[in-house]
Amino acid sequence: RKEVEQDPGPFNVPEGATVAFNCTYSNSASQSFFWYRQDCRKEPKLLMSVYSSGNEDGRFTAQLNRASQYISLLIRDSKLSDSATYLCVVNGGSYIPTFGRGTSLIVHP
Amino acid sequence: DAGVTQSPTHLIKTRGQQVTLRCSPKSGHDTVSWYQQALGQGPQFIFQYYEEEERQRGNFPDRFSGHQFPNYSSELNVNALLLGDSALYLCASSLAQDRDYGYTFGSGTRLTVV
């Protein structure tokens, strides 16, 4: 079983839609969690950290369920500019970030 | 504020050759991690350097080696290149004491092995 698993998609949604991505991780000792965004042929950029209490940044909401070992990212009111690959990242006990393969989002007019 | 810089941006090498990639971390960061990202995959951890020593290593063969200099910059060396080494190589910097913060990535070096 992979350490971090994501549905690769692609998720193809219209502008204004709400879309949710899930990610599961295998190491129960994982300490910290993140979502990164990666545009085509660019480097990953930190989108947001994920806290146990859940956190929101504008149209983006991240949640963590430690008991079930999954993380989610919700994007409301999708924009064309949200089209990208979203990478789930988990810091295990060694604090080395482990990346999922990413979920591709395509927002169309 | 200088972010993470990597050089070169693109590189084409022949099978069996050796390559060196370079990375300068973000100002104030002391830890450098290297990742390999194949097309359609997430970045895979190669190794991490802190205080000029390899602190952690992922599941990569000994052909992959690295170095960190006193100014925190780093090099990734790959010997005896294989076609399968073709990928985007990403350098990420961080501050060792800020373990719960995300990494800052450079724009990467795209290596093509022919």
PDB file of N, CA and C in Angstrom, chain A residues 11-107:
ATOM      1  N   PHE A  11     -10.565  15.566 -12.540  1.00  0.00           N
ATOM      2  CA  PHE A  11     -11.867  16.080 -12.181  1.00  0.00           C
ATOM      3  C   PHE A  11     -12.146  17.229 -13.145  1.00  0.00           C
ATOM      4  N   ASN A  12     -13.220  17.103 -13.893  1.00  0.00           N
ATOM      5  CA  ASN A  12     -13.572  18.089 -14.912  1.00  0.00           C
ATOM      6  C   ASN A  12     -14.860  18.774 -14.461  1.00  0.00           C
ATOM      7  N   VAL A  13     -14.779  20.039 -14.032  1.00  0.00           N
ATOM      8  CA  VAL A  13     -15.939  20.705 -13.450  1.00  0.00           C
ATOM      9  C   VAL A  13     -16.173  22.059 -14.115  1.00  0.00           C
ATOM     10  N   PRO A  14     -17.414  22.550 -14.113  1.00  0.00           N
ATOM     11  CA  PRO A  14     -17.684  23.883 -14.664  1.00  0.00           C
ATOM     12  C   PRO A  14     -17.318  24.960 -13.657  1.00  0.00           C
ATOM     13  N   GLU A  15     -17.088  26.153 -14.163  1.00  0.00           N
ATOM     14  CA  GLU A  15     -16.866  27.298 -13.290  1.00  0.00           C
ATOM     15  C   GLU A  15     -18.000  27.403 -12.285  1.00  0.00           C
ATOM     16  N   GLY A  16     -17.663  27.752 -11.048  1.00  0.00           N
ATOM     17  CA  GLY A  16     -18.672  27.924 -10.016  1.00  0.00           C
ATOM     18  C   GLY A  16     -19.000  26.667  -9.242  1.00  0.00           C
ATOM     19  N   ALA A  17     -18.523  25.539  -9.711  1.00  0.00           N
ATOM     20  CA  ALA A  17     -18.824  24.273  -9.031  1.00  0.00           C
ATOM     21  C   ALA A  17     -18.015  24.138  -7.742  1.00  0.00           C
ATOM     22  N   THR A  18     -18.486  23.243  -6.892  1.00  0.00           N
ATOM     23  CA  THR A  18     -17.744  22.856  -5.701  1.00  0.00           C
ATOM     24  C   THR A  18     -17.149  21.479  -5.951  1.00  0.00           C
ATOM     25  N   VAL A  19     -15.891  21.331  -5.627  1.00  0.00           N
ATOM     26  CA  VAL A  19     -15.218  20.062  -5.882  1.00  0.00           C
ATOM     27  C   VAL A  19     -14.418  19.671  -4.640  1.00  0.00           C
ATOM     28  N   ALA A  20     -14.365  18.378  -4.376  1.00  0.00           N
ATOM     29  CA  ALA A  20     -13.651  17.878  -3.192  1.00  0.00           C
ATOM     30  C   ALA A  20     -12.667  16.789  -3.583  1.00  0.00           C
ATOM     31  N   PHE A  21     -11.490  16.846  -2.997  1.00  0.00           N
ATOM     32  CA  PHE A  21     -10.473  15.824  -3.200  1.00  0.00           C
ATOM     33  C   PHE A  21     -10.200  15.142  -1.868  1.00  0.00           C
ATOM     34  N   ASN A  22      -9.964  13.846  -1.938  1.00  0.00           N
ATOM     35  CA  ASN A  22      -9.587  13.114  -0.744  1.00  0.00           C
ATOM     36  C   ASN A  22      -8.217  12.497  -0.909  1.00  0.00           C
ATOM     37  N   CYS A  23      -7.607  12.214   0.204  1.00  0.00           N
ATOM     38  CA  CYS A  23      -6.272  11.632   0.230  1.00  0.00           C
ATOM     39  C   CYS A  23      -6.198  10.746   1.461  1.00  0.00           C
ATOM     40  N   THR A  24      -5.626   9.564   1.327  1.00  0.00           N
ATOM     41  CA  THR A  24      -5.459   8.693   2.485  1.00  0.00           C
ATOM     42  C   THR A  24      -3.975   8.454   2.714  1.00  0.00           C
ATOM     43  N   TYR A  25      -3.614   8.247   3.961  1.00  0.00           N
ATOM     44  CA  TYR A  25      -2.216   7.990   4.282  1.00  0.00           C
ATOM     45  C   TYR A  25      -2.114   6.769   5.186  1.00  0.00           C
ATOM     46  N   SER A  26      -0.956   6.111   5.126  1.00  0.00           N
ATOM     47  CA  SER A  26      -0.831   4.821   5.814  1.00  0.00           C
ATOM     48  C   SER A  26      -0.103   4.907   7.157  1.00  0.00           C
ATOM     49  N   ASN A  27       0.713   5.939   7.349  1.00  0.00           N
ATOM     50  CA  ASN A  27       1.516   6.028   8.565  1.00  0.00           C
ATOM     51  C   ASN A  27       0.745   6.760   9.659  1.00  0.00           C
ATOM     52  N   SER A  28       0.301   6.015  10.648  1.00  0.00           N
ATOM     53  CA  SER A  28      -0.510   6.618  11.706  1.00  0.00           C
ATOM     54  C   SER A  28       0.297   7.574  12.579  1.00  0.00           C
ATOM     55  N   ALA A  29       1.635   7.525  12.460  1.00  0.00           N
ATOM     56  CA  ALA A  29       2.481   8.429  13.243  1.00  0.00           C
ATOM     57  C   ALA A  29       2.717   9.759  12.530  1.00  0.00           C
ATOM     58  N   SER A  30       2.070   9.966  11.401  1.00  0.00           N
ATOM     59  CA  SER A  30       2.267  11.193  10.635  1.00  0.00           C
ATOM     60  C   SER A  30       1.934  12.406  11.485  1.00  0.00           C
ATOM     61  N   GLN A  31       2.738  13.446  11.314  1.00  0.00           N
ATOM     62  CA  GLN A  31       2.663  14.600  12.200  1.00  0.00           C
ATOM     63  C   GLN A  31       1.988  15.815  11.583  1.00  0.00           C
ATOM     64  N   SER A  32       2.260  16.069  10.325  1.00  0.00           N
ATOM     65  CA  SER A  32       1.715  17.283   9.718  1.00  0.00           C
ATOM     66  C   SER A  32       1.340  17.007   8.270  1.00  0.00           C
ATOM     67  N   PHE A  33       0.431  17.852   7.794  1.00  0.00           N
ATOM     68  CA  PHE A  33      -0.239  17.565   6.531  1.00  0.00           C
ATOM     69  C   PHE A  33      -0.419  18.850   5.736  1.00  0.00           C
ATOM     70  N   PHE A  34      -0.314  18.709   4.414  1.00  0.00           N
ATOM     71  CA  PHE A  34      -0.376  19.894   3.566  1.00  0.00           C
ATOM     72  C   PHE A  34      -1.074  19.560   2.264  1.00  0.00           C
ATOM     73  N   TRP A  35      -1.569  20.599   1.628  1.00  0.00           N
ATOM     74  CA  TRP A  35      -1.964  20.534   0.227  1.00  0.00           C
ATOM     75  C   TRP A  35      -1.066  21.489  -0.555  1.00  0.00           C
ATOM     76  N   TYR A  36      -0.517  20.971  -1.666  1.00  0.00           N
ATOM     77  CA  TYR A  36       0.264  21.773  -2.588  1.00  0.00           C
ATOM     78  C   TYR A  36      -0.493  21.848  -3.905  1.00  0.00           C
ATOM     79  N   ARG A  37      -0.223  22.917  -4.634  1.00  0.00           N
ATOM     80  CA  ARG A  37      -0.762  23.063  -5.972  1.00  0.00           C
ATOM     81  C   ARG A  37       0.409  23.054  -6.942  1.00  0.00           C
ATOM     82  N   GLN A  38       0.241  22.342  -8.061  1.00  0.00           N
ATOM     83  CA  GLN A  38       1.285  22.315  -9.083  1.00  0.00           C
ATOM     84  C   GLN A  38       0.673  22.594 -10.440  1.00  0.00           C
ATOM     85  N   ASP A  39       1.104  23.680 -11.053  1.00  0.00           N
ATOM     86  CA  ASP A  39       0.681  23.996 -12.413  1.00  0.00           C
ATOM     87  C   ASP A  39       1.547  23.209 -13.396  1.00  0.00           C
ATOM     88  N   CYS A  40       1.040  23.080 -14.606  1.00  0.00           N
ATOM     89  CA  CYS A  40       1.711  22.266 -15.616  1.00  0.00           C
ATOM     90  C   CYS A  40       3.166  22.704 -15.809  1.00  0.00           C
ATOM     91  N   ARG A  41       4.081  21.763 -15.638  1.00  0.00           N
ATOM     92  CA  ARG A  41       5.513  21.977 -15.857  1.00  0.00           C
ATOM     93  C   ARG A  41       6.112  23.038 -14.927  1.00  0.00           C
ATOM     94  N   LYS A  42       5.473  23.207 -13.785  1.00  0.00           N
ATOM     95  CA  LYS A  42       5.993  24.142 -12.787  1.00  0.00           C
ATOM     96  C   LYS A  42       6.278  23.381 -11.495  1.00  0.00           C
ATOM     97  N   GLU A  43       6.880  24.085 -10.518  1.00  0.00           N
ATOM     98  CA  GLU A  43       7.147  23.433  -9.240  1.00  0.00           C
ATOM     99  C   GLU A  43       5.909  23.453  -8.347  1.00  0.00           C
ATOM    100  N   PRO A  44       5.840  22.530  -7.381  1.00  0.00           N
ATOM    101  CA  PRO A  44       4.733  22.560  -6.417  1.00  0.00           C
ATOM    102  C   PRO A  44       4.839  23.803  -5.535  1.00  0.00           C
ATOM    103  N   LYS A  45       3.668  24.355  -5.208  1.00  0.00           N
ATOM    104  CA  LYS A  45       3.632  25.495  -4.301  1.00  0.00           C
ATOM    105  C   LYS A  45       2.656  25.209  -3.175  1.00  0.00           C
ATOM    106  N   LEU A  46       3.051  25.566  -1.969  1.00  0.00           N
ATOM    107  CA  LEU A  46       2.213  25.294  -0.812  1.00  0.00           C
ATOM    108  C   LEU A  46       0.889  26.037  -0.922  1.00  0.00           C
ATOM    109  N   LEU A  47      -0.197  25.290  -0.837  1.00  0.00           N
ATOM    110  CA  LEU A  47      -1.531  25.888  -0.875  1.00  0.00           C
ATOM    111  C   LEU A  47      -1.997  26.168   0.554  1.00  0.00           C
ATOM    112  N   MET A  48      -1.962  25.133   1.369  1.00  0.00           N
ATOM    113  CA  MET A  48      -2.345  25.324   2.764  1.00  0.00           C
ATOM    114  C   MET A  48      -1.927  24.135   3.621  1.00  0.00           C
ATOM    115  N   SER A  49      -1.720  24.410   4.886  1.00  0.00           N
ATOM    116  CA  SER A  49      -1.511  23.339   5.857  1.00  0.00           C
ATOM    117  C   SER A  49      -2.868  22.801   6.265  1.00  0.00           C
ATOM    118  N   VAL A  50      -2.872  21.625   6.835  1.00  0.00           N
ATOM    119  CA  VAL A  50      -4.123  20.995   7.264  1.00  0.00           C
ATOM    120  C   VAL A  50      -4.038  20.724   8.749  1.00  0.00           C
ATOM    121  N   TYR A  51      -4.982  21.264   9.498  1.00  0.00           N
ATOM    122  CA  TYR A  51      -4.972  21.117  10.941  1.00  0.00           C
ATOM    123  C   TYR A  51      -6.106  20.214  11.394  1.00  0.00           C
ATOM    124  N   SER A  52      -5.909  19.645  12.563  1.00  0.00           N
ATOM    125  CA  SER A  52      -6.893  18.683  13.079  1.00  0.00           C
ATOM    126  C   SER A  52      -8.279  19.292  13.213  1.00  0.00           C
ATOM    127  N   SER A  53      -8.314  20.575  13.511  1.00  0.00           N
ATOM    128  CA  SER A  53      -9.602  21.251  13.701  1.00  0.00           C
ATOM    129  C   SER A  53     -10.223  21.679  12.380  1.00  0.00           C
ATOM    130  N   GLY A  54      -9.503  21.454  11.278  1.00  0.00           N
ATOM    131  CA  GLY A  54      -9.971  21.924   9.981  1.00  0.00           C
ATOM    132  C   GLY A  54      -9.630  23.401   9.818  1.00  0.00           C
ATOM    133  N   ASN A  55      -9.370  23.798   8.605  1.00  0.00           N
ATOM    134  CA  ASN A  55      -9.039  25.201   8.381  1.00  0.00           C
ATOM    135  C   ASN A  55      -9.499  25.645   7.002  1.00  0.00           C
ATOM    136  N   GLU A  56      -9.712  26.936   6.916  1.00  0.00           N
ATOM    137  CA  GLU A  56     -10.296  27.522   5.713  1.00  0.00           C
ATOM    138  C   GLU A  56      -9.433  28.695   5.267  1.00  0.00           C
ATOM    139  N   ASP A  57      -9.299  28.832   3.958  1.00  0.00           N
ATOM    140  CA  ASP A  57      -8.589  29.976   3.396  1.00  0.00           C
ATOM    141  C   ASP A  57      -9.363  30.412   2.165  1.00  0.00           C
ATOM    142  N   GLY A  58     -10.239  31.385   2.364  1.00  0.00           N
ATOM    143  CA  GLY A  58     -11.071  31.840   1.256  1.00  0.00           C
ATOM    144  C   GLY A  58     -11.979  30.728   0.766  1.00  0.00           C
ATOM    145  N   ARG A  59     -11.856  30.375  -0.499  1.00  0.00           N
ATOM    146  CA  ARG A  59     -12.712  29.347  -1.099  1.00  0.00           C
ATOM    147  C   ARG A  59     -12.235  27.929  -0.793  1.00  0.00           C
ATOM    148  N   PHE A  60     -11.126  27.799  -0.126  1.00  0.00           N
ATOM    149  CA  PHE A  60     -10.510  26.498   0.128  1.00  0.00           C
ATOM    150  C   PHE A  60     -10.698  26.079   1.591  1.00  0.00           C
ATOM    151  N   THR A  61     -11.125  24.829   1.776  1.00  0.00           N
ATOM    152  CA  THR A  61     -11.273  24.279   3.122  1.00  0.00           C
ATOM    153  C   THR A  61     -10.559  22.945   3.181  1.00  0.00           C
ATOM    154  N   ALA A  62      -9.715  22.774   4.186  1.00  0.00           N
ATOM    155  CA  ALA A  62      -8.989  21.512   4.365  1.00  0.00           C
ATOM    156  C   ALA A  62      -9.420  20.877   5.674  1.00  0.00           C
ATOM    157  N   GLN A  63      -9.526  19.555   5.646  1.00  0.00           N
ATOM    158  CA  GLN A  63      -9.903  18.834   6.863  1.00  0.00           C
ATOM    159  C   GLN A  63      -9.043  17.596   7.016  1.00  0.00           C
ATOM    160  N   LEU A  64      -8.854  17.211   8.266  1.00  0.00           N
ATOM    161  CA  LEU A  64      -8.049  16.055   8.605  1.00  0.00           C
ATOM    162  C   LEU A  64      -8.862  15.131   9.494  1.00  0.00           C
ATOM    163  N   ASN A  65      -8.865  13.870   9.169  1.00  0.00           N
ATOM    164  CA  ASN A  65      -9.502  12.859  10.010  1.00  0.00           C
ATOM    165  C   ASN A  65      -8.430  11.853  10.401  1.00  0.00           C
ATOM    166  N   ARG A  66      -7.888  12.015  11.588  1.00  0.00           N
ATOM    167  CA  ARG A  66      -6.781  11.155  12.027  1.00  0.00           C
ATOM    168  C   ARG A  66      -7.244   9.710  12.248  1.00  0.00           C
ATOM    169  N   ALA A  67      -8.433   9.555  12.739  1.00  0.00           N
ATOM    170  CA  ALA A  67      -8.927   8.207  13.022  1.00  0.00           C
ATOM    171  C   ALA A  67      -9.011   7.373  11.749  1.00  0.00           C
ATOM    172  N   SER A  68      -9.480   8.003  10.670  1.00  0.00           N
ATOM    173  CA  SER A  68      -9.609   7.295   9.393  1.00  0.00           C
ATOM    174  C   SER A  68      -8.408   7.516   8.486  1.00  0.00           C
ATOM    175  N   GLN A  69      -7.490   8.343   8.918  1.00  0.00           N
ATOM    176  CA  GLN A  69      -6.254   8.621   8.175  1.00  0.00           C
ATOM    177  C   GLN A  69      -6.553   9.146   6.773  1.00  0.00           C
ATOM    178  N   TYR A  70      -7.370  10.170   6.721  1.00  0.00           N
ATOM    179  CA  TYR A  70      -7.557  10.828   5.430  1.00  0.00           C
ATOM    180  C   TYR A  70      -7.621  12.338   5.598  1.00  0.00           C
ATOM    181  N   ILE A  71      -7.316  12.988   4.480  1.00  0.00           N
ATOM    182  CA  ILE A  71      -7.297  14.443   4.400  1.00  0.00           C
ATOM    183  C   ILE A  71      -8.175  14.830   3.227  1.00  0.00           C
ATOM    184  N   SER A  72      -8.843  15.950   3.349  1.00  0.00           N
ATOM    185  CA  SER A  72      -9.677  16.395   2.240  1.00  0.00           C
ATOM    186  C   SER A  72      -9.400  17.864   1.928  1.00  0.00           C
ATOM    187  N   LEU A  73      -9.707  18.214   0.698  1.00  0.00           N
ATOM    188  CA  LEU A  73      -9.626  19.605   0.247  1.00  0.00           C
ATOM    189  C   LEU A  73     -10.900  19.910  -0.512  1.00  0.00           C
ATOM    190  N   LEU A  74     -11.573  20.962  -0.088  1.00  0.00           N
ATOM    191  CA  LEU A  74     -12.816  21.394  -0.733  1.00  0.00           C
ATOM    192  C   LEU A  74     -12.571  22.745  -1.387  1.00  0.00           C
ATOM    193  N   ILE A  75     -12.933  22.838  -2.642  1.00  0.00           N
ATOM    194  CA  ILE A  75     -12.829  24.114  -3.355  1.00  0.00           C
ATOM    195  C   ILE A  75     -14.229  24.545  -3.738  1.00  0.00           C
ATOM    196  N   ARG A  76     -14.630  25.703  -3.256  1.00  0.00           N
ATOM    197  CA  ARG A  76     -15.958  26.246  -3.596  1.00  0.00           C
ATOM    198  C   ARG A  76     -15.824  27.273  -4.706  1.00  0.00           C
ATOM    199  N   ASP A  77     -16.913  27.443  -5.468  1.00  0.00           N
ATOM    200  CA  ASP A  77     -16.969  28.470  -6.511  1.00  0.00           C
ATOM    201  C   ASP A  77     -15.715  28.410  -7.396  1.00  0.00           C
ATOM    202  N   SER A  78     -15.495  27.272  -8.002  1.00  0.00           N
ATOM    203  CA  SER A  78     -14.276  27.034  -8.793  1.00  0.00           C
ATOM    204  C   SER A  78     -14.071  28.101  -9.865  1.00  0.00           C
ATOM    205  N   LYS A  79     -12.821  28.501 -10.033  1.00  0.00           N
ATOM    206  CA  LYS A  79     -12.422  29.463 -11.066  1.00  0.00           C
ATOM    207  C   LYS A  79     -11.583  28.738 -12.121  1.00  0.00           C
ATOM    208  N   LEU A  80     -11.532  29.317 -13.309  1.00  0.00           N
ATOM    209  CA  LEU A  80     -10.686  28.744 -14.358  1.00  0.00           C
ATOM    210  C   LEU A  80      -9.247  28.615 -13.873  1.00  0.00           C
ATOM    211  N   SER A  81      -8.816  29.599 -13.082  1.00  0.00           N
ATOM    212  CA  SER A  81      -7.432  29.624 -12.605  1.00  0.00           C
ATOM    213  C   SER A  81      -7.141  28.551 -11.550  1.00  0.00           C
ATOM    214  N   ASP A  82      -8.170  27.848 -11.100  1.00  0.00           N
ATOM    215  CA  ASP A  82      -7.946  26.750 -10.151  1.00  0.00           C
ATOM    216  C   ASP A  82      -7.469  25.487 -10.858  1.00  0.00           C
ATOM    217  N   SER A  83      -7.524  25.475 -12.176  1.00  0.00           N
ATOM    218  CA  SER A  83      -7.077  24.299 -12.928  1.00  0.00           C
ATOM    219  C   SER A  83      -5.598  24.043 -12.641  1.00  0.00           C
ATOM    220  N   ALA A  84      -5.310  22.864 -12.131  1.00  0.00           N
ATOM    221  CA  ALA A  84      -3.946  22.521 -11.708  1.00  0.00           C
ATOM    222  C   ALA A  84      -3.986  21.097 -11.170  1.00  0.00           C
ATOM    223  N   THR A  85      -2.839  20.633 -10.723  1.00  0.00           N
ATOM    224  CA  THR A  85      -2.769  19.360 -10.002  1.00  0.00           C
ATOM    225  C   THR A  85      -2.604  19.662  -8.523  1.00  0.00           C
ATOM    226  N   TYR A  86      -3.394  18.979  -7.700  1.00  0.00           N
ATOM    227  CA  TYR A  86      -3.361  19.213  -6.259  1.00  0.00           C
ATOM    228  C   TYR A  86      -2.706  18.009  -5.585  1.00  0.00           C
ATOM    229  N   LEU A  87      -1.630  18.296  -4.887  1.00  0.00           N
ATOM    230  CA  LEU A  87      -0.818  17.242  -4.269  1.00  0.00           C
ATOM    231  C   LEU A  87      -1.066  17.196  -2.769  1.00  0.00           C
ATOM    232  N   CYS A  88      -1.368  16.036  -2.292  1.00  0.00           N
ATOM    233  CA  CYS A  88      -1.521  15.800  -0.857  1.00  0.00           C
ATOM    234  C   CYS A  88      -0.150  15.435  -0.302  1.00  0.00           C
ATOM    235  N   VAL A  89       0.226  16.034   0.809  1.00  0.00           N
ATOM    236  CA  VAL A  89       1.559  15.817   1.370  1.00  0.00           C
ATOM    237  C   VAL A  89       1.448  15.500   2.848  1.00  0.00           C
ATOM    238  N   VAL A  90       2.170  14.476   3.260  1.00  0.00           N
ATOM    239  CA  VAL A  90       2.120  14.017   4.647  1.00  0.00           C
ATOM    240  C   VAL A  90       3.541  13.960   5.196  1.00  0.00           C
ATOM    241  N   ASN A  91       3.752  14.575   6.337  1.00  0.00           N
ATOM    242  CA  ASN A  91       5.044  14.454   7.038  1.00  0.00           C
ATOM    243  C   ASN A  91       4.941  13.296   8.009  1.00  0.00           C
ATOM    244  N   GLY A  92       5.728  12.248   7.755  1.00  0.00           N
ATOM    245  CA  GLY A  92       5.701  11.095   8.629  1.00  0.00           C
ATOM    246  C   GLY A  92       6.504  11.347   9.894  1.00  0.00           C
ATOM    247  N   GLY A  93       6.805  10.296  10.609  1.00  0.00           N
ATOM    248  CA  GLY A  93       7.541  10.423  11.848  1.00  0.00           C
ATOM    249  C   GLY A  93       8.917  11.041  11.665  1.00  0.00           C
ATOM    250  N   SER A  94       9.478  10.905  10.458  1.00  0.00           N
ATOM    251  CA  SER A  94      10.805  11.455  10.193  1.00  0.00           C
ATOM    252  C   SER A  94      10.733  12.896   9.700  1.00  0.00           C
ATOM    253  N   TYR A  95       9.523  13.421   9.575  1.00  0.00           N
ATOM    254  CA  TYR A  95       9.307  14.781   9.084  1.00  0.00           C
ATOM    255  C   TYR A  95       9.788  14.978   7.656  1.00  0.00           C
ATOM    256  N   ILE A  96       9.892  13.920   6.892  1.00  0.00           N
ATOM    257  CA  ILE A  96      10.171  14.047   5.466  1.00  0.00           C
ATOM    258  C   ILE A  96       8.845  14.039   4.734  1.00  0.00           C
ATOM    259  N   PRO A  97       8.538  15.102   4.004  1.00  0.00           N
ATOM    260  CA  PRO A  97       7.253  15.137   3.296  1.00  0.00           C
ATOM    261  C   PRO A  97       7.157  14.044   2.248  1.00  0.00           C
ATOM    262  N   THR A  98       6.068  13.311   2.305  1.00  0.00           N
ATOM    263  CA  THR A  98       5.765  12.296   1.299  1.00  0.00           C
ATOM    264  C   THR A  98       4.589  12.786   0.485  1.00  0.00           C
ATOM    265  N   PHE A  99       4.753  12.763  -0.826  1.00  0.00           N
ATOM    266  CA  PHE A  99       3.744  13.297  -1.730  1.00  0.00           C
ATOM    267  C   PHE A  99       2.872  12.195  -2.307  1.00  0.00           C
ATOM    268  N   GLY A 100       1.602  12.514  -2.478  1.00  0.00           N
ATOM    269  CA  GLY A 100       0.747  11.678  -3.301  1.00  0.00           C
ATOM    270  C   GLY A 100       1.042  11.971  -4.767  1.00  0.00           C
ATOM    271  N   ARG A 101       0.424  11.225  -5.673  1.00  0.00           N
ATOM    272  CA  ARG A 101       0.692  11.430  -7.092  1.00  0.00           C
ATOM    273  C   ARG A 101      -0.041  12.630  -7.657  1.00  0.00           C
ATOM    274  N   GLY A 102      -0.965  13.173  -6.862  1.00  0.00           N
ATOM    275  CA  GLY A 102      -1.664  14.370  -7.296  1.00  0.00           C
ATOM    276  C   GLY A 102      -3.004  14.076  -7.939  1.00  0.00           C
ATOM    277  N   THR A 103      -3.909  15.028  -7.810  1.00  0.00           N
ATOM    278  CA  THR A 103      -5.229  14.953  -8.440  1.00  0.00           C
ATOM    279  C   THR A 103      -5.353  16.114  -9.402  1.00  0.00           C
ATOM    280  N   SER A 104      -5.670  15.800 -10.637  1.00  0.00           N
ATOM    281  CA  SER A 104      -5.774  16.828 -11.666  1.00  0.00           C
ATOM    282  C   SER A 104      -7.173  17.438 -11.679  1.00  0.00           C
ATOM    283  N   LEU A 105      -7.235  18.763 -11.653  1.00  0.00           N
ATOM    284  CA  LEU A 105      -8.500  19.489 -11.730  1.00  0.00           C
ATOM    285  C   LEU A 105      -8.516  20.340 -12.990  1.00  0.00           C
ATOM    286  N   ILE A 106      -9.594  20.201 -13.744  1.00  0.00           N
ATOM    287  CA  ILE A 106      -9.806  21.038 -14.927  1.00  0.00           C
ATOM    288  C   ILE A 106     -11.120  21.765 -14.732  1.00  0.00           C
ATOM    289  N   VAL A 107     -11.050  23.081 -14.687  1.00  0.00           N
ATOM    290  CA  VAL A 107     -12.262  23.902 -14.572  1.00  0.00           C
ATOM    291  C   VAL A 107     -12.539  24.498 -15.943  1.00  0.00           C
TER     292      VAL A 107
END
